[in-house]
Every structure is written in structure tokens, then in C-alpha cells.
PDB file of N, CA and C in Angstrom:
ATOM      1  N   ILE A   1     121.990 115.969  80.350  1.00 80.00           N
ATOM      2  CA  ILE A   1     120.251 116.007  79.853  1.00 80.00           C
ATOM      3  C   ILE A   1     119.989 115.605  78.719  1.00 80.00           C
ATOM      4  N   ASP A   2     118.872 114.803  78.861  1.00 86.00           N
ATOM      5  CA  ASP A   2     118.503 113.831  76.840  1.00 86.00           C
ATOM      6  C   ASP A   2     116.717 114.026  76.683  1.00 86.00           C
ATOM      7  N   GLU A   3     117.501 115.396  75.501  1.00 90.00           N
ATOM      8  CA  GLU A   3     116.344 115.790  74.344  1.00 90.00           C
ATOM      9  C   GLU A   3     115.704 117.187  75.474  1.00 90.00           C
ATOM     10  N   PRO A   4     116.605 117.763  75.729  1.00 82.00           N
ATOM     11  CA  PRO A   4     116.236 118.330  76.652  1.00 82.00           C
ATOM     12  C   PRO A   4     114.784 119.770  76.440  1.00 82.00           C
ATOM     13  N   THR A   5     115.500 119.537  75.239  1.00 87.00           N
ATOM     14  CA  THR A   5     114.094 120.813  74.113  1.00 87.00           C
ATOM     15  C   THR A   5     112.570 120.291  73.401  1.00 87.00           C
ATOM     16  N   ARG A   6     113.220 118.943  73.397  1.00 90.00           N
ATOM     17  CA  ARG A   6     112.109 118.539  72.969  1.00 90.00           C
ATOM     18  C   ARG A   6     110.122 118.119  73.289  1.00 90.00           C
ATOM     19  N   GLY A   7     109.717 118.671  72.018  1.00 88.00           N
ATOM     20  CA  GLY A   7     107.662 118.821  72.885  1.00 88.00           C
ATOM     21  C   GLY A   7     108.216 120.002  73.182  1.00 88.00           C
ATOM     22  N   ILE A   8     109.233 121.344  73.529  1.00 88.00           N
ATOM     23  CA  ILE A   8     109.131 122.494  74.356  1.00 88.00           C
ATOM     24  C   ILE A   8     109.334 123.308  73.237  1.00 88.00           C
ATOM     25  N   ASP A   9     108.069 124.124  73.260  1.00 90.00           N
ATOM     26  CA  ASP A   9     107.638 125.599  72.269  1.00 90.00           C
ATOM     27  C   ASP A   9     108.660 126.181  72.811  1.00 90.00           C
ATOM     28  N   ILE A  10     108.838 127.501  71.651  1.00 87.00           N
ATOM     29  CA  ILE A  10     109.919 128.658  71.584  1.00 87.00           C
ATOM     30  C   ILE A  10     110.843 129.071  73.442  1.00 87.00           C
ATOM     31  N   ALA A  11     109.840 130.181  73.453  1.00 87.00           N
ATOM     32  CA  ALA A  11     110.319 130.727  74.323  1.00 87.00           C
ATOM     33  C   ALA A  11     110.395 129.859  75.641  1.00 87.00           C
ATOM     34  N   ASN A  12     110.383 128.281  76.159  1.00 91.00           N
ATOM     35  CA  ASN A  12     110.487 127.501  77.302  1.00 91.00           C
ATOM     36  C   ASN A  12     112.070 126.418  76.797  1.00 91.00           C
ATOM     37  N   LYS A  13     112.187 126.920  75.106  1.00 91.00           N
ATOM     38  CA  LYS A  13     113.525 126.409  74.542  1.00 91.00           C
ATOM     39  C   LYS A  13     114.495 127.180  75.193  1.00 91.00           C
ATOM     40  N   ALA A  14     114.155 128.692  75.175  1.00 90.00           N
ATOM     41  CA  ALA A  14     114.899 130.176  75.681  1.00 90.00           C
ATOM     42  C   ALA A  14     115.718 129.519  76.669  1.00 90.00           C
ATOM     43  N   GLN A  15     114.177 129.643  77.947  1.00 92.00           N
ATOM     44  CA  GLN A  15     114.763 129.967  79.022  1.00 92.00           C
ATOM     45  C   GLN A  15     115.925 128.907  79.212  1.00 92.00           C
ATOM     46  N   ILE A  16     114.890 126.598  78.672  1.00 92.00           N
ATOM     47  CA  ILE A  16     116.682 125.951  78.854  1.00 92.00           C
ATOM     48  C   ILE A  16     118.263 126.666  78.553  1.00 92.00           C
ATOM     49  N   TYR A  17     117.876 126.852  77.130  1.00 91.00           N
ATOM     50  CA  TYR A  17     119.921 127.825  76.440  1.00 91.00           C
ATOM     51  C   TYR A  17     120.328 127.932  78.319  1.00 91.00           C
ATOM     52  N   ALA A  18     119.467 128.903  78.521  1.00 92.00           N
ATOM     53  CA  ALA A  18     120.328 130.382  79.891  1.00 92.00           C
ATOM     54  C   ALA A  18     119.902 128.947  80.447  1.00 92.00           C
ATOM     55  N   PHE A  19     119.790 128.880  81.000  1.00 93.00           N
ATOM     56  CA  PHE A  19     119.519 127.690  82.634  1.00 93.00           C
ATOM     57  C   PHE A  19     120.877 127.037  82.343  1.00 93.00           C
ATOM     58  N   ILE A  20     121.128 126.728  81.370  1.00 92.00           N
ATOM     59  CA  ILE A  20     122.523 125.279  80.745  1.00 92.00           C
ATOM     60  C   ILE A  20     123.646 126.400  80.704  1.00 92.00           C
ATOM     61  N   GLN A  21     123.248 127.350  80.182  1.00 92.00           N
ATOM     62  CA  GLN A  21     124.152 129.275  79.951  1.00 92.00           C
ATOM     63  C   GLN A  21     125.000 128.740  81.460  1.00 92.00           C
ATOM     64  N   GLU A  22     124.057 129.159  82.058  1.00 94.00           N
ATOM     65  CA  GLU A  22     124.137 129.091  83.248  1.00 94.00           C
ATOM     66  C   GLU A  22     124.757 128.576  84.653  1.00 94.00           C
ATOM     67  N   LEU A  23     124.473 127.288  84.537  1.00 93.00           N
ATOM     68  CA  LEU A  23     125.540 126.292  84.789  1.00 93.00           C
ATOM     69  C   LEU A  23     126.729 126.200  84.400  1.00 93.00           C
ATOM     70  N   VAL A  24     127.130 127.131  82.973  1.00 92.00           N
ATOM     71  CA  VAL A  24     128.469 126.396  82.856  1.00 92.00           C
ATOM     72  C   VAL A  24     129.702 127.817  83.313  1.00 92.00           C
ATOM     73  N   ALA A  25     128.447 129.319  83.162  1.00 94.00           N
ATOM     74  CA  ALA A  25     129.365 130.283  83.765  1.00 94.00           C
ATOM     75  C   ALA A  25     129.427 130.093  84.985  1.00 94.00           C
ATOM     76  N   LYS A  26     128.978 129.284  86.049  1.00 96.00           N
ATOM     77  CA  LYS A  26     129.463 128.361  87.408  1.00 96.00           C
ATOM     78  C   LYS A  26     130.505 127.371  87.146  1.00 96.00           C
ATOM     79  N   GLY A  27     130.897 127.472  86.159  1.00 94.00           N
ATOM     80  CA  GLY A  27     131.963 126.146  86.132  1.00 94.00           C
ATOM     81  C   GLY A  27     131.605 124.248  86.023  1.00 94.00           C
ATOM     82  N   LYS A  28     130.032 124.492  85.715  1.00 94.00           N
ATOM     83  CA  LYS A  28     129.061 122.831  85.895  1.00 94.00           C
ATOM     84  C   LYS A  28     129.353 122.588  84.389  1.00 94.00           C
ATOM     85  N   ALA A  29     129.873 121.198  83.826  1.00 91.00           N
ATOM     86  CA  ALA A  29     130.366 120.715  82.557  1.00 91.00           C
ATOM     87  C   ALA A  29     128.919 120.210  82.444  1.00 91.00           C
ATOM     88  N   CYS A  30     127.454 120.346  81.544  1.00 90.00           N
ATOM     89  CA  CYS A  30     126.367 119.311  80.915  1.00 90.00           C
ATOM     90  C   CYS A  30     126.653 118.585  80.130  1.00 90.00           C
ATOM     91  N   ILE A  31     126.198 117.811  80.097  1.00 91.00           N
ATOM     92  CA  ILE A  31     126.097 117.216  78.297  1.00 91.00           C
ATOM     93  C   ILE A  31     125.066 116.745  77.886  1.00 91.00           C
ATOM     94  N   VAL A  32     124.249 116.681  76.703  1.00 91.00           N
ATOM     95  CA  VAL A  32     123.289 117.741  76.474  1.00 91.00           C
ATOM     96  C   VAL A  32     123.350 116.228  75.053  1.00 91.00           C
ATOM     97  N   ILE A  33     121.917 115.805  75.511  1.00 91.00           N
ATOM     98  CA  ILE A  33     121.931 114.358  75.132  1.00 91.00           C
ATOM     99  C   ILE A  33     120.783 114.974  73.665  1.00 91.00           C
ATOM    100  N   SER A  34     121.345 114.969  72.242  1.00 89.00           N
ATOM    101  CA  SER A  34     119.771 115.578  71.169  1.00 89.00           C
ATOM    102  C   SER A  34     120.021 115.063  69.827  1.00 89.00           C
ATOM    103  N   SER A  35     119.598 114.968  68.895  1.00 86.00           N
ATOM    104  CA  SER A  35     118.953 115.581  67.580  1.00 86.00           C
ATOM    105  C   SER A  35     118.907 116.137  67.079  1.00 86.00           C
ATOM    106  N   GLU A  36     119.035 116.933  67.874  1.00 88.00           N
ATOM    107  CA  GLU A  36     119.071 118.533  67.187  1.00 88.00           C
ATOM    108  C   GLU A  36     119.981 119.129  66.487  1.00 88.00           C
ATOM    109  N   MET A  37     120.781 118.884  65.706  1.00 88.00           N
ATOM    110  CA  MET A  37     122.438 119.280  65.081  1.00 88.00           C
ATOM    111  C   MET A  37     122.317 120.709  65.826  1.00 88.00           C
ATOM    112  N   GLN A  38     121.331 121.656  65.161  1.00 89.00           N
ATOM    113  CA  GLN A  38     121.728 123.096  65.209  1.00 89.00           C
ATOM    114  C   GLN A  38     121.891 123.501  66.440  1.00 89.00           C
ATOM    115  N   GLU A  39     121.054 123.208  67.687  1.00 89.00           N
ATOM    116  CA  GLU A  39     120.272 123.154  69.356  1.00 89.00           C
ATOM    117  C   GLU A  39     121.885 123.169  69.014  1.00 89.00           C
ATOM    118  N   LEU A  40     122.923 121.691  69.342  1.00 91.00           N
ATOM    119  CA  LEU A  40     123.716 121.354  69.932  1.00 91.00           C
ATOM    120  C   LEU A  40     124.175 122.519  69.715  1.00 91.00           C
ATOM    121  N   ILE A  41     124.919 122.777  68.441  1.00 92.00           N
ATOM    122  CA  ILE A  41     126.151 123.736  67.553  1.00 92.00           C
ATOM    123  C   ILE A  41     125.904 124.732  68.588  1.00 92.00           C
ATOM    124  N   GLY A  42     124.511 125.535  68.550  1.00 90.00           N
ATOM    125  CA  GLY A  42     124.194 126.905  69.483  1.00 90.00           C
ATOM    126  C   GLY A  42     124.526 127.327  70.848  1.00 90.00           C
ATOM    127  N   ILE A  43     124.716 125.347  71.890  1.00 90.00           N
ATOM    128  CA  ILE A  43     124.469 125.794  73.120  1.00 90.00           C
ATOM    129  C   ILE A  43     126.215 124.874  73.425  1.00 90.00           C
ATOM    130  N   CYS A  44     126.743 124.381  72.860  1.00 92.00           N
ATOM    131  CA  CYS A  44     127.780 123.260  73.224  1.00 92.00           C
ATOM    132  C   CYS A  44     128.982 123.644  72.766  1.00 92.00           C
ATOM    133  N   ASP A  45     130.407 124.105  73.113  1.00 92.00           N
ATOM    134  CA  ASP A  45     131.802 124.325  72.930  1.00 92.00           C
ATOM    135  C   ASP A  45     132.209 123.202  72.388  1.00 92.00           C
ATOM    136  N   ARG A  46     131.804 122.155  72.377  1.00 93.00           N
ATOM    137  CA  ARG A  46     132.280 120.615  71.491  1.00 93.00           C
ATOM    138  C   ARG A  46     131.199 119.141  71.413  1.00 93.00           C
ATOM    139  N   ILE A  47     130.957 118.681  70.219  1.00 94.00           N
ATOM    140  CA  ILE A  47     130.105 117.668  70.697  1.00 94.00           C
ATOM    141  C   ILE A  47     130.754 116.355  70.264  1.00 94.00           C
ATOM    142  N   LEU A  48     131.008 114.931  70.511  1.00 92.00           N
ATOM    143  CA  LEU A  48     131.043 114.189  71.201  1.00 92.00           C
ATOM    144  C   LEU A  48     129.863 113.443  70.205  1.00 92.00           C
ATOM    145  N   VAL A  49     130.260 112.907  68.852  1.00 91.00           N
ATOM    146  CA  VAL A  49     129.394 111.602  68.144  1.00 91.00           C
ATOM    147  C   VAL A  49     129.628 110.798  67.912  1.00 91.00           C
ATOM    148  N   MET A  50     128.332 110.310  68.268  1.00 88.00           N
ATOM    149  CA  MET A  50     127.928 108.431  69.157  1.00 88.00           C
ATOM    150  C   MET A  50     127.421 107.714  67.774  1.00 88.00           C
ATOM    151  N   ARG A  51     127.604 106.805  67.077  1.00 86.00           N
ATOM    152  CA  ARG A  51     127.010 105.715  66.289  1.00 86.00           C
ATOM    153  C   ARG A  51     127.199 104.402  66.866  1.00 86.00           C
ATOM    154  N   GLU A  52     126.312 103.223  66.996  1.00 85.00           N
ATOM    155  CA  GLU A  52     127.019 102.190  67.458  1.00 85.00           C
ATOM    156  C   GLU A  52     126.626 102.119  68.520  1.00 85.00           C
ATOM    157  N   GLY A  53     126.670 102.765  69.896  1.00 85.00           N
ATOM    158  CA  GLY A  53     126.789 102.791  71.225  1.00 85.00           C
ATOM    159  C   GLY A  53     128.404 103.537  71.161  1.00 85.00           C
ATOM    160  N   ARG A  54     129.369 103.741  70.201  1.00 87.00           N
ATOM    161  CA  ARG A  54     129.995 103.795  69.740  1.00 87.00           C
ATOM    162  C   ARG A  54     131.177 105.809  69.566  1.00 87.00           C
ATOM    163  N   ILE A  55     131.589 105.888  70.273  1.00 89.00           N
ATOM    164  CA  ILE A  55     131.837 107.367  69.460  1.00 89.00           C
ATOM    165  C   ILE A  55     133.068 107.972  68.844  1.00 89.00           C
ATOM    166  N   THR A  56     132.742 107.926  67.582  1.00 90.00           N
ATOM    167  CA  THR A  56     132.589 108.314  66.349  1.00 90.00           C
ATOM    168  C   THR A  56     133.912 109.054  66.191  1.00 90.00           C
ATOM    169  N   GLY A  57     133.933 109.834  66.287  1.00 91.00           N
ATOM    170  CA  GLY A  57     134.117 111.493  66.462  1.00 91.00           C
ATOM    171  C   GLY A  57     133.898 112.630  68.079  1.00 91.00           C
ATOM    172  N   GLU A  58     134.717 113.406  67.711  1.00 92.00           N
ATOM    173  CA  GLU A  58     134.395 114.769  68.675  1.00 92.00           C
ATOM    174  C   GLU A  58     134.990 115.921  67.188  1.00 92.00           C
ATOM    175  N   VAL A  59     134.415 117.152  67.481  1.00 94.00           N
ATOM    176  CA  VAL A  59     134.395 118.681  66.624  1.00 94.00           C
ATOM    177  C   VAL A  59     134.230 119.237  67.573  1.00 94.00           C
ATOM    178  N   SER A  60     134.712 120.961  67.487  1.00 92.00           N
ATOM    179  CA  SER A  60     134.515 122.167  68.317  1.00 92.00           C
ATOM    180  C   SER A  60     135.007 122.468  67.732  1.00 92.00           C
ATOM    181  N   GLY A  61     134.508 124.036  68.056  1.00 91.00           N
ATOM    182  CA  GLY A  61     135.182 126.037  67.391  1.00 91.00           C
ATOM    183  C   GLY A  61     134.911 125.626  65.466  1.00 91.00           C
ATOM    184  N   ALA A  62     135.125 125.725  65.117  1.00 92.00           N
ATOM    185  CA  ALA A  62     135.022 125.924  63.524  1.00 92.00           C
ATOM    186  C   ALA A  62     134.395 124.698  62.877  1.00 92.00           C
ATOM    187  N   GLU A  63     135.157 123.322  63.678  1.00 92.00           N
ATOM    188  CA  GLU A  63     134.567 121.437  62.565  1.00 92.00           C
ATOM    189  C   GLU A  63     133.519 121.938  63.525  1.00 92.00           C
ATOM    190  N   MET A  64     132.609 122.657  64.181  1.00 92.00           N
ATOM    191  CA  MET A  64     130.907 122.226  64.787  1.00 92.00           C
ATOM    192  C   MET A  64     129.745 122.610  63.713  1.00 92.00           C
ATOM    193  N   THR A  65     130.275 121.499  62.525  1.00 92.00           N
ATOM    194  CA  THR A  65     128.991 121.847  61.270  1.00 92.00           C
ATOM    195  C   THR A  65     127.995 120.824  61.331  1.00 92.00           C
ATOM    196  N   GLU A  66     127.208 121.265  60.451  1.00 92.00           N
ATOM    197  CA  GLU A  66     126.053 120.224  60.470  1.00 92.00           C
ATOM    198  C   GLU A  66     126.380 118.963  59.405  1.00 92.00           C
ATOM    199  N   SER A  67     127.422 119.168  58.869  1.00 91.00           N
ATOM    200  CA  SER A  67     128.256 118.244  57.616  1.00 91.00           C
ATOM    201  C   SER A  67     129.269 117.310  58.542  1.00 91.00           C
ATOM    202  N   ASN A  68     129.549 118.731  59.618  1.00 91.00           N
ATOM    203  CA  ASN A  68     130.988 117.139  60.029  1.00 91.00           C
ATOM    204  C   ASN A  68     130.331 116.747  60.628  1.00 91.00           C
ATOM    205  N   VAL A  69     129.309 117.283  61.385  1.00 91.00           N
ATOM    206  CA  VAL A  69     128.784 116.549  62.800  1.00 91.00           C
ATOM    207  C   VAL A  69     128.038 115.043  61.937  1.00 91.00           C
ATOM    208  N   ALA A  70     127.392 115.494  60.651  1.00 90.00           N
ATOM    209  CA  ALA A  70     126.495 114.116  60.304  1.00 90.00           C
ATOM    210  C   ALA A  70     128.146 112.632  59.137  1.00 90.00           C
ATOM    211  N   VAL A  71     128.982 113.079  58.458  1.00 90.00           N
ATOM    212  CA  VAL A  71     129.915 112.091  58.375  1.00 90.00           C
ATOM    213  C   VAL A  71     129.665 111.284  59.847  1.00 90.00           C
ATOM    214  N   LEU A  72     130.313 112.083  60.763  1.00 91.00           N
ATOM    215  CA  LEU A  72     130.387 111.225  61.824  1.00 91.00           C
ATOM    216  C   LEU A  72     129.648 110.429  62.528  1.00 91.00           C
ATOM    217  N   ALA A  73     128.371 111.226  62.566  1.00 89.00           N
ATOM    218  CA  ALA A  73     127.250 110.375  63.115  1.00 89.00           C
ATOM    219  C   ALA A  73     126.846 108.491  61.703  1.00 89.00           C
ATOM    220  N   THR A  74     126.988 109.108  60.092  1.00 90.00           N
ATOM    221  CA  THR A  74     126.685 108.150  59.482  1.00 90.00           C
ATOM    222  C   THR A  74     127.727 107.103  58.808  1.00 90.00           C
ATOM    223  N   SER A  75     128.745 107.913  58.562  1.00 82.00           N
ATOM    224  CA  SER A  75     129.464 106.708  58.173  1.00 82.00           C
ATOM    225  C   SER A  75     131.019 106.636  59.123  1.00 82.00           C
ATOM    226  N   GLY A  76     131.429 107.534  60.208  1.00 69.00           N
ATOM    227  CA  GLY A  76     132.522 107.626  61.585  1.00 69.00           C
ATOM    228  C   GLY A  76     133.679 108.402  60.743  1.00 69.00           C
ATOM    229  N   PRO A  77     134.532 109.029  61.247  1.00 65.00           N
ATOM    230  CA  PRO A  77     135.972 108.765  60.818  1.00 65.00           C
ATOM    231  C   PRO A  77     136.781 108.006  59.597  1.00 65.00           C
ATOM    232  N   LYS A  78     138.386 108.969  58.595  1.00 58.00           N
ATOM    233  CA  LYS A  78     137.947 108.402  57.770  1.00 58.00           C
ATOM    234  C   LYS A  78     139.145 106.544  58.511  1.00 58.00           C
ATOM    235  N   PRO A  79     139.507 105.580  57.861  1.00 54.00           N
ATOM    236  CA  PRO A  79     139.991 104.968  58.598  1.00 54.00           C
ATOM    237  C   PRO A  79     141.094 104.578  59.217  1.00 54.00           C
ATOM    238  N   GLY A  80     142.174 104.362  60.348  1.00 50.00           N
ATOM    239  CA  GLY A  80     143.073 104.722  60.754  1.00 50.00           C
ATOM    240  C   GLY A  80     142.979 104.013  62.103  1.00 50.00           C
ATOM    241  N   PRO A  81     144.629 103.667  62.413  1.00 49.00           N
ATOM    242  CA  PRO A  81     144.805 102.602  63.552  1.00 49.00           C
ATOM    243  C   PRO A  81     143.342 103.780  64.509  1.00 49.00           C
ATOM    244  N   LYS A  82     143.365 104.149  64.987  1.00 53.00           N
ATOM    245  CA  LYS A  82     142.610 105.143  66.363  1.00 53.00           C
ATOM    246  C   LYS A  82     141.012 105.852  65.311  1.00 53.00           C
ATOM    247  N   ALA A  83     140.434 106.422  65.441  1.00 51.00           N
ATOM    248  CA  ALA A  83     139.964 107.168  65.615  1.00 51.00           C
ATOM    249  C   ALA A  83     139.791 108.245  66.547  1.00 51.00           C
ATOM    250  N   LYS A  84     139.554 109.513  67.011  1.00 56.00           N
ATOM    251  CA  LYS A  84     139.357 110.495  67.308  1.00 56.00           C
ATOM    252  C   LYS A  84     139.354 109.848  68.559  1.00 56.00           C
ATOM    253  N   GLY A  85     139.548 110.483  69.549  1.00 56.00           N
ATOM    254  CA  GLY A  85     138.521 109.832  70.641  1.00 56.00           C
ATOM    255  C   GLY A  85     139.397 108.502  71.834  1.00 56.00           C
ATOM    256  N   GLY A  86     139.914 108.042  70.866  1.00 56.00           N
ATOM    257  CA  GLY A  86     140.641 106.488  71.039  1.00 56.00           C
ATOM    258  C   GLY A  86     139.350 105.384  70.640  1.00 56.00           C
ATOM    259  N   THR A  87     138.072 105.515  69.950  1.00 54.00           N
ATOM    260  CA  THR A  87     137.862 104.350  69.759  1.00 54.00           C
ATOM    261  C   THR A  87     138.944 103.236  68.784  1.00 54.00           C
ATOM    262  N   GLU A  88     138.994 102.260  68.508  1.00 53.00           N
ATOM    263  CA  GLU A  88     139.689 101.702  67.833  1.00 53.00           C
ATOM    264  C   GLU A  88     138.775 101.553  66.652  1.00 53.00           C
ATOM    265  N   TRP A  89     139.410 101.118  65.451  1.00 50.00           N
ATOM    266  CA  TRP A  89     138.370 100.725  64.585  1.00 50.00           C
ATOM    267  C   TRP A  89     138.691  98.914  63.576  1.00 50.00           C
ATOM    268  N   LEU A  90     137.683  97.813  63.891  1.00 44.00           N
ATOM    269  CA  LEU A  90     138.894  97.215  63.730  1.00 44.00           C
ATOM    270  C   LEU A  90     138.918  97.004  61.934  1.00 44.00           C
ATOM    271  N   SER A  91     139.423  95.741  61.045  1.00 42.00           N
ATOM    272  CA  SER A  91     139.481  95.759  59.346  1.00 42.00           C
ATOM    273  C   SER A  91     138.802  94.600  59.843  1.00 42.00           C
TER     274      SER A  91
END
């Protein structure tokens, strides 16, 4: 779902969140694309962060904070042979 709550009032946002939760309860996976970090943190089990068309990292559980997502979105993971998620970084 791409930006499911953009331009939506609070009451309808709650309905969208409930619908997503219903799908998950039925064993369905939902991919939500959003620039609203608090929204993602509130409804997702894990977050994959992309920058320039590449996955720069994945956070879940206690790692799902605005600061961790922001670091991955702006500068990516610390340099190394591979970023979490298998993205290769070139020197």
C-alpha cells in the first residue's frame, strides 16, 4: 500500500490501520510505503529502509526508532562488506 493515509483524516486513518491489522491477523503480509515514520513504527513488525533505490537496512522490535530509521535513510549502515539485508557497498 503506497502512502495509505496521506491526506486522510484521523478517523479514517484508524479504519485503515484496523484493516491492515485484520489482514495481518488472517496471515497476510502487507507492504506499506510511507514517509510517516511514527505511522510505520505503530503498524509494522519490521521496517526495510531504502535510499536511492537500494535497501540500506532493516529494523524491528526495539530497533524501530525514528533515529535508527533516519540514519539508514540518510547515511545508510556503517561501512562494511555487506549492509544488513545483503546490499553490497562499493568502496
